[in-house]
XYZ file of C-alpha atoms in Angstrom:
236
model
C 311.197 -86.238 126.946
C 312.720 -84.975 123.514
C 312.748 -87.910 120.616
C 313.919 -87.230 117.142
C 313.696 -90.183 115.226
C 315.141 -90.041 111.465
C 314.800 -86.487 111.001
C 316.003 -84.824 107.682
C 316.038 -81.153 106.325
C 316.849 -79.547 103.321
C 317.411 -76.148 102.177
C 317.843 -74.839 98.412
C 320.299 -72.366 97.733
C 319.039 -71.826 93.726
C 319.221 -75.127 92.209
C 321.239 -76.706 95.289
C 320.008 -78.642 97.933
C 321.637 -78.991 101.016
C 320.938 -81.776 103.492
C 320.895 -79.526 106.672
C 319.536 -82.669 108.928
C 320.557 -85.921 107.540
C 318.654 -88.461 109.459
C 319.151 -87.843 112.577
C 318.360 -89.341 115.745
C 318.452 -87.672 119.167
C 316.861 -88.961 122.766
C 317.255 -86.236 125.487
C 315.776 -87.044 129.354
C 314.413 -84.652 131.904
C 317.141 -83.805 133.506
C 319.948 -83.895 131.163
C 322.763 -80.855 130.125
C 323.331 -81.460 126.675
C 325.649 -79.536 124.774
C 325.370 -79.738 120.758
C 329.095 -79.028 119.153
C 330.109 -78.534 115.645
C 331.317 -75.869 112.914
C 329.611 -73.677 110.805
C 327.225 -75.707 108.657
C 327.128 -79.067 110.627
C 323.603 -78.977 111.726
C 323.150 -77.775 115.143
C 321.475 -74.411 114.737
C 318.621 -76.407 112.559
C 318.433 -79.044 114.971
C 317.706 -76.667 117.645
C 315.115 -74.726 115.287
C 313.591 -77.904 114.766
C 313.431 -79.039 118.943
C 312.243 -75.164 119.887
C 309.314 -75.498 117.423
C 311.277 -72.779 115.378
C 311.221 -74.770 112.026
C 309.608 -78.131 110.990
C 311.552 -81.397 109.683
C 311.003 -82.329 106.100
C 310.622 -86.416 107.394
C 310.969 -88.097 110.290
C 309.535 -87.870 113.809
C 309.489 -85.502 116.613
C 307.660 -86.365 120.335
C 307.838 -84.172 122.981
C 306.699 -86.043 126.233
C 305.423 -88.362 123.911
C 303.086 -86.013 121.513
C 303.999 -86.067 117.980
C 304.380 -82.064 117.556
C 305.585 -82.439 113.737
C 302.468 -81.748 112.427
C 301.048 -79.473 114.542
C 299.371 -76.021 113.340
C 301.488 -73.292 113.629
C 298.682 -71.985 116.202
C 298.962 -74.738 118.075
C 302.953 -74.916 117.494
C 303.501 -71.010 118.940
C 301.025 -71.775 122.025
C 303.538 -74.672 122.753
C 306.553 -73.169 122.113
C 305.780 -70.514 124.464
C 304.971 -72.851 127.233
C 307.830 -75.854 126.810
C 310.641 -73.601 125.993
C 312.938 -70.882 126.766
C 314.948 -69.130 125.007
C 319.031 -67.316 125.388
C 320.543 -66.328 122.043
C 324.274 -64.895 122.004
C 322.862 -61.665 121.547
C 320.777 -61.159 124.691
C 317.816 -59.804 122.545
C 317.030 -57.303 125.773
C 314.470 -54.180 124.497
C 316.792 -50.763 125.230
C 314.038 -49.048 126.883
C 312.848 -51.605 129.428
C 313.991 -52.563 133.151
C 314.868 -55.994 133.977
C 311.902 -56.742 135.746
C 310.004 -55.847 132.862
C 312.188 -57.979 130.189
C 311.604 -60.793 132.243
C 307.713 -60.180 132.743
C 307.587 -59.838 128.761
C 306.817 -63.516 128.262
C 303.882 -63.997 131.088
C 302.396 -60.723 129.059
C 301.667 -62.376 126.204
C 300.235 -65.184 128.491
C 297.919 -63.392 129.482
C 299.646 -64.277 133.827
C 298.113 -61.995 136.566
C 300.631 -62.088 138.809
C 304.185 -61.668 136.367
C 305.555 -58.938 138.942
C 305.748 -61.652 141.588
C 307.002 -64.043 139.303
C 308.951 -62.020 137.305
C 310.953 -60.404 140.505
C 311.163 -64.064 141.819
C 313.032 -65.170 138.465
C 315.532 -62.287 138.801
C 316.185 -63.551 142.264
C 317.095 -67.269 141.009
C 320.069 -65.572 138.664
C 321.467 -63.511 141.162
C 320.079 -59.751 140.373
C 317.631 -59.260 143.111
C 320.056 -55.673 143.276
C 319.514 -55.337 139.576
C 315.563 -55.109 138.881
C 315.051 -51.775 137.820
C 317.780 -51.179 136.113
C 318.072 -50.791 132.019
C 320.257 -52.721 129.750
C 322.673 -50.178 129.160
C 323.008 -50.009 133.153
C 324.077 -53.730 132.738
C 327.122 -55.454 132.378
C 326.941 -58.287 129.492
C 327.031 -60.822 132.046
C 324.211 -59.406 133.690
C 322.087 -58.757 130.389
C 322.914 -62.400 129.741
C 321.392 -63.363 133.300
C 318.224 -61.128 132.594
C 317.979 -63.315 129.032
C 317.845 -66.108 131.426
C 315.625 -65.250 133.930
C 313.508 -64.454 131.064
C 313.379 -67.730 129.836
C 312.808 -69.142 132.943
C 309.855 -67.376 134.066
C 307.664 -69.525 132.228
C 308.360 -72.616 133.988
C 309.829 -74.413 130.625
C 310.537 -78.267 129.919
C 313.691 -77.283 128.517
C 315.616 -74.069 127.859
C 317.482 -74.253 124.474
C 320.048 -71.624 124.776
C 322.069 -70.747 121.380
C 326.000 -69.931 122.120
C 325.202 -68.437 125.307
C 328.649 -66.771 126.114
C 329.176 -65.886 122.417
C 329.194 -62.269 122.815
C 331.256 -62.328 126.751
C 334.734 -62.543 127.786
C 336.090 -65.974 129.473
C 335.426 -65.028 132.880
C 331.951 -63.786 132.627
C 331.038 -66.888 130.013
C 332.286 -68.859 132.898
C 329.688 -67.465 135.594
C 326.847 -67.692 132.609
C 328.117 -71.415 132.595
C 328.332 -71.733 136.062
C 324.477 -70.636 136.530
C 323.307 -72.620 134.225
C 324.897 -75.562 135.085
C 323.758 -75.220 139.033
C 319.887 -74.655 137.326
C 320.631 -78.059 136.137
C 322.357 -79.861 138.825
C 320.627 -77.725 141.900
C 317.218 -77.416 140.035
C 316.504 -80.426 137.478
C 316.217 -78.232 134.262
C 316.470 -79.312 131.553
C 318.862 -77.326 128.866
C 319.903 -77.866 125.369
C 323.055 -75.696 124.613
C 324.615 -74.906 120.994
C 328.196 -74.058 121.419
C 331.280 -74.435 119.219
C 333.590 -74.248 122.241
C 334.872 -76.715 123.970
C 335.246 -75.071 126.875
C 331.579 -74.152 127.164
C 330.971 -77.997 126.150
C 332.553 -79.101 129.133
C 330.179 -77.921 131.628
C 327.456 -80.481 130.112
C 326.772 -84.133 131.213
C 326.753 -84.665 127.654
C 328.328 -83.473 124.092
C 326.941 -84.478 121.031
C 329.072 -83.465 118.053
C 327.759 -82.884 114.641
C 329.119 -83.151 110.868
C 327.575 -82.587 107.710
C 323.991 -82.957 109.003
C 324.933 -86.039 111.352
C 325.468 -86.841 114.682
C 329.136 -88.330 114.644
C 329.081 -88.871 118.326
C 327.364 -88.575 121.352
C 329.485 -88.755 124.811
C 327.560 -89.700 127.795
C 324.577 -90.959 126.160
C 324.310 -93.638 128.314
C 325.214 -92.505 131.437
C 324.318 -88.686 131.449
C 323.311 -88.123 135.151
C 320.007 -87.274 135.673
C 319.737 -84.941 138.955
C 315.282 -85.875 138.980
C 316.316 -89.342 140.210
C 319.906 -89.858 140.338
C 319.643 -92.729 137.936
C 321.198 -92.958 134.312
C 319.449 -91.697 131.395
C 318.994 -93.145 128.018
């Protein structure tokens, strides 16, 4: 579903240029929990700019379910983006002032969706807060506010949700239950999630870990055998 084929990136910092993305290579399948590792600097927060439409590669390819989306106008690029992914930063990025139900029904807004309530209430439902709709961030614990961010970024029915050190900003045992959901979306449900993480811990609730290292993937466990819960058979 997600191909990167020889992709490379650079950034200047004054007169140096730093190879971000150093051809790299990445095949993800419907399906698949795939867990990008590595330190400050090795990669993965491009990479996953470059898979949620977020930032372009300087060469190389990119297909999503086989359309070449490298090129695309950055009309056509925000459209998609809105429609393939969704989104969970460390940070929650919840507005103060709004209810649950409405953070959730923020993306279906801009969609122009009739019926976001419905949807919107159901998504809070999948996480575990049907108890929780109307209430405001600051009447929510961060585990909750984390499980908001996610029904948020369900709502819209992705192809993948790319989710950015989810449990940065929790303590162990609420990072776990983030974990736990999203791994049961996964395994119960069939989604599709890309994770960024620098902890192993977090890592190990993926099918698969791909670990990164001065732009470069310098491995990639379960590549070949990540389960895929669509059709029970291995993924490539």
């Amino acid at each position: 579903m997600i191909r990167l084929d020889a992709v490379r990136k650079t950034f200047k910092t004054g007169e140096t240029e730093i190879n971000a993305l150093d051809g790299v290579s990445l095949h993800v399948e419907r399906g698949e929990f795939v867990a990008i590792m590595g330190q400050s600097g090795s990669g993965k927060s491009t990479m996953m700019n470059i898979i949620g439409l977020l930032d372009r590669p300087d060469e190389g390819a990119y297909l999503l379910s086989g359309q070449n989306v490298a090129g695309l106008s950055e009309h056509a690029r925000a459209r998609l983006r809105g429609t393939a992914f969704g989104f969970v930063f460390q940070s929650y990025s919840l507005l103060p002032r709004m209810s649950a139900l409405e953070q959730v029904e923020l993306p279906l807004i801009y969609q122009g969706v009739r019926d976001r309530r419905r949807r919107a209430a159901e998504a809070l439902v999948r996480v575990g807060l049907a108890d929780r709709i109307g209430h405001r961030p600051t009447q929510l614990s961060g585990g909750e506010q984390q499980r908001v961010a996610i029904a948020r970024s369900l709502v819209v029915d992705p192809l993948v949700v790319l989710a950015d050190e989810p449990t940065g900003a929790l303590d162990t045992a609420t990072g776990h239950e983030v974990m736990t959901l999203l791994s049961d979306l996964v395994n119960q449900h069939g989604m599709t999630i890309i994770l960024v993480t620098h902890e192993p811990e977090v890592a190990s609730f993926a099918h698969r870990m791909v670990r990164m290292r001065d732009g470069q993937i310098i491995q990639d466990t379960g590549a070949s055998n990540a389960a895929n819960p669509l059709n029970g058979e291995a993924s490539t």
